[in-house]
Short mmCIF file of C-alpha atoms in Angstrom, two decimals:
data_model
loop_
_atom_site.label_atom_id
_atom_site.label_comp_id
_atom_site.label_asym_id
_atom_site.label_seq_id
_atom_site.Cartn_x
_atom_site.Cartn_y
_atom_site.Cartn_z
CA UNK N 2 9.71 -48.89 -129.82
CA UNK N 3 11.71 -52.04 -129.63
CA UNK N 4 10.23 -55.02 -127.75
CA UNK N 5 12.15 -58.13 -126.74
CA UNK N 6 9.31 -60.78 -126.36
CA UNK N 7 10.34 -63.87 -124.53
CA UNK N 8 7.69 -66.62 -125.08
CA UNK N 9 6.99 -70.06 -126.50
CA UNK N 10 7.06 -69.15 -130.10
CA UNK N 11 4.67 -71.94 -131.19
CA UNK N 12 1.71 -70.65 -128.78
CA UNK N 13 -1.21 -69.09 -130.63
CA UNK N 14 -1.24 -66.39 -127.87
CA UNK N 15 2.50 -65.43 -128.68
CA UNK N 16 1.50 -65.29 -132.55
CA UNK N 17 -1.27 -62.89 -131.53
CA UNK N 18 0.60 -60.86 -129.47
CA UNK N 19 3.32 -60.51 -131.97
CA UNK N 20 0.67 -59.58 -134.78
CA UNK N 21 -0.93 -57.00 -132.31
CA UNK N 22 2.27 -55.28 -131.27
CA UNK N 23 3.51 -55.44 -135.08
CA UNK N 24 0.36 -53.63 -136.15
CA UNK N 25 1.49 -50.77 -133.92
CA UNK N 26 4.49 -50.35 -135.99
CA UNK N 27 6.85 -51.56 -132.95
CA UNK N 28 9.96 -53.63 -133.67
CA UNK N 29 9.74 -56.99 -132.16
CA UNK N 30 12.66 -59.30 -131.30
CA UNK N 31 11.61 -62.96 -130.03
CA UNK N 32 13.50 -65.20 -127.63
CA UNK N 33 11.59 -68.29 -127.89
CA UNK N 34 11.94 -70.92 -125.36
CA UNK N 35 10.84 -73.89 -127.68
CA UNK N 36 12.41 -74.47 -131.17
CA UNK N 37 10.40 -72.52 -133.90
CA UNK N 38 10.44 -71.41 -137.21
CA UNK N 39 10.90 -67.52 -137.44
CA UNK N 40 7.65 -65.67 -137.77
CA UNK N 41 7.66 -63.09 -140.45
CA UNK N 42 6.58 -60.09 -137.94
CA UNK N 43 9.83 -60.42 -135.98
CA UNK N 44 12.85 -58.75 -136.65
CA UNK N 45 15.18 -61.20 -134.83
CA UNK N 46 14.56 -64.89 -133.57
CA UNK N 47 16.65 -66.54 -131.06
CA UNK N 48 15.94 -69.94 -129.35
CA UNK N 49 16.94 -70.38 -125.76
CA UNK N 50 15.34 -73.90 -124.97
CA UNK N 51 14.34 -73.96 -121.25
CA UNK N 52 13.23 -76.98 -119.14
CA UNK N 53 13.78 -79.70 -121.65
CA UNK N 54 11.75 -77.87 -124.48
CA UNK N 55 13.93 -79.41 -126.89
CA UNK N 56 12.47 -82.74 -126.40
CA UNK N 57 9.01 -81.43 -127.05
CA UNK N 58 8.97 -82.43 -130.66
CA UNK N 59 10.46 -85.74 -129.90
CA UNK N 60 7.93 -86.40 -127.01
CA UNK N 61 4.75 -85.57 -129.15
CA UNK N 62 6.00 -87.93 -131.91
CA UNK N 63 6.59 -90.84 -129.47
CA UNK N 64 3.25 -90.15 -127.67
CA UNK N 65 1.41 -90.25 -130.94
CA UNK N 66 2.98 -93.77 -131.78
CA UNK N 67 1.60 -95.18 -128.65
CA UNK N 68 -1.83 -93.46 -128.35
CA UNK N 69 -4.60 -95.94 -129.37
CA UNK N 70 -8.48 -94.89 -129.71
CA UNK N 71 -7.87 -91.69 -127.65
CA UNK N 72 -6.26 -93.01 -124.61
CA UNK N 73 -2.57 -93.57 -123.49
CA UNK N 74 -1.13 -96.87 -122.02
CA UNK N 75 -0.21 -96.65 -118.14
CA UNK N 76 3.46 -96.74 -119.09
CA UNK N 77 3.25 -93.58 -121.01
CA UNK N 78 1.15 -91.71 -118.62
CA UNK N 79 3.52 -92.79 -115.78
CA UNK N 80 6.56 -91.55 -117.88
CA UNK N 81 5.01 -88.22 -118.38
CA UNK N 82 4.30 -87.74 -114.69
CA UNK N 83 8.16 -88.55 -114.01
CA UNK N 84 9.14 -86.29 -116.56
CA UNK N 85 7.20 -83.47 -115.23
CA UNK N 86 8.49 -83.83 -111.88
CA UNK N 87 11.95 -84.07 -113.31
CA UNK N 88 11.14 -80.95 -115.32
CA UNK N 89 10.23 -79.16 -112.23
CA UNK N 90 13.22 -80.23 -110.31
CA UNK N 91 15.81 -79.65 -113.02
CA UNK N 92 14.15 -76.99 -115.15
CA UNK N 93 15.09 -74.11 -113.08
CA UNK N 94 18.76 -75.12 -113.59
CA UNK N 95 18.28 -74.72 -117.26
CA UNK N 96 17.10 -71.01 -116.69
CA UNK N 97 20.43 -70.68 -114.91
CA UNK N 98 22.42 -72.29 -117.85
CA UNK N 99 20.60 -69.71 -120.10
CA UNK N 100 21.32 -66.61 -118.32
CA UNK N 101 24.83 -65.61 -119.99
CA UNK N 102 23.65 -66.09 -123.46
CA UNK N 103 20.22 -64.25 -122.57
CA UNK N 104 22.18 -61.21 -121.06
CA UNK N 105 24.54 -60.97 -124.15
CA UNK N 106 21.28 -60.82 -126.38
CA UNK N 107 19.66 -58.39 -124.07
CA UNK N 108 22.89 -56.22 -124.31
CA UNK N 109 23.22 -56.42 -127.86
CA UNK N 110 19.68 -55.88 -128.86
CA UNK N 111 19.16 -53.00 -126.41
CA UNK N 112 15.27 -53.18 -126.44
CA UNK N 113 13.19 -50.43 -124.99
CA UNK N 114 11.00 -53.10 -123.14
CA UNK N 115 11.30 -56.75 -122.52
CA UNK N 116 7.94 -58.76 -122.23
CA UNK N 117 7.94 -62.22 -120.99
CA UNK N 118 4.37 -63.91 -121.84
CA UNK N 119 4.46 -66.34 -118.66
CA UNK N 120 6.34 -66.92 -115.57
CA UNK N 121 7.64 -70.43 -115.88
CA UNK N 122 10.03 -70.40 -117.56
CA UNK N 123 10.30 -67.47 -119.74
CA UNK N 124 9.50 -64.86 -116.84
CA UNK N 125 12.09 -66.65 -114.79
CA UNK N 126 14.75 -66.08 -117.49
CA UNK N 127 13.52 -62.41 -118.07
CA UNK N 128 14.10 -61.80 -114.43
CA UNK N 129 18.05 -61.91 -115.03
CA UNK N 130 17.49 -58.75 -117.59
CA UNK N 131 19.88 -55.85 -116.39
CA UNK N 132 18.50 -53.32 -113.90
CA UNK N 133 17.23 -50.44 -115.95
CA UNK N 134 15.50 -52.24 -118.69
CA UNK N 135 11.82 -52.28 -118.20
CA UNK N 136 10.42 -55.55 -117.68
CA UNK N 137 6.62 -56.79 -118.27
CA UNK N 138 5.60 -60.08 -117.19
CA UNK N 139 2.07 -61.63 -118.15
CA UNK N 140 0.99 -63.95 -115.45
CA UNK N 141 -1.55 -66.89 -115.88
CA UNK N 142 -3.60 -68.46 -113.17
CA UNK N 143 -1.69 -71.50 -112.81
CA UNK N 144 1.60 -69.82 -112.78
CA UNK N 145 1.10 -69.37 -109.12
CA UNK N 146 -1.06 -72.16 -108.09
CA UNK N 147 0.19 -75.14 -110.20
CA UNK N 148 3.81 -74.44 -111.16
CA UNK N 149 5.25 -72.21 -108.42
CA UNK N 150 4.98 -74.52 -105.66
CA UNK N 151 6.37 -77.69 -107.55
CA UNK N 152 9.79 -77.37 -106.37
CA UNK N 153 12.13 -75.14 -104.18
CA UNK N 154 13.82 -73.78 -107.38
CA UNK N 155 10.24 -73.12 -109.01
CA UNK N 156 9.38 -71.02 -105.91
CA UNK N 157 12.60 -69.14 -105.96
CA UNK N 158 12.63 -68.16 -109.46
CA UNK N 159 8.82 -67.32 -109.51
CA UNK N 160 9.14 -65.00 -106.52
CA UNK N 161 12.45 -63.53 -108.34
CA UNK N 162 10.49 -63.04 -111.64
CA UNK N 163 7.50 -61.24 -109.72
CA UNK N 164 10.05 -59.08 -107.76
CA UNK N 165 12.05 -58.02 -110.90
CA UNK N 166 8.84 -57.17 -112.96
CA UNK N 167 8.18 -53.64 -113.34
CA UNK N 168 4.58 -54.26 -114.81
CA UNK N 169 2.35 -57.20 -114.38
CA UNK N 170 -0.42 -58.24 -116.82
CA UNK N 171 -2.84 -60.96 -115.61
CA UNK N 172 -5.44 -63.16 -117.26
#
């Protein structure tokens, strides 16, 4: 079976899913929402940055430069809150921008199953998979309680992801 996994490639959870599925001798293609080096267990790796994920490495580097004795200055904390608000408002637009490339990937890979490891933003992108391609979405507790209500776009795309899913895995 060929599984197209849509996930944050840096995540330990993603790496465990890949190792588990690979141990069952399935073919795995990964669409990572964050820049990431190709793991050896996947056949194909594609990077589709979502919701400013391309800035994540730079953000981590700049924050480490400001952090002193385990605390962040107020300016860094306020900047992070502003960034999160903007991410929830503008992040859904990045999903729409990635749809054409995602659909081309799905068509060329012809996976038997697509599995998004969380709703924001990977499941939102996966909801644009063509009808007839089975879609599983893993959902975490804060996908609905924290992320979904943060903006009209997040609410709309969360509902779309849940409506499109053929299977739902919950923590």
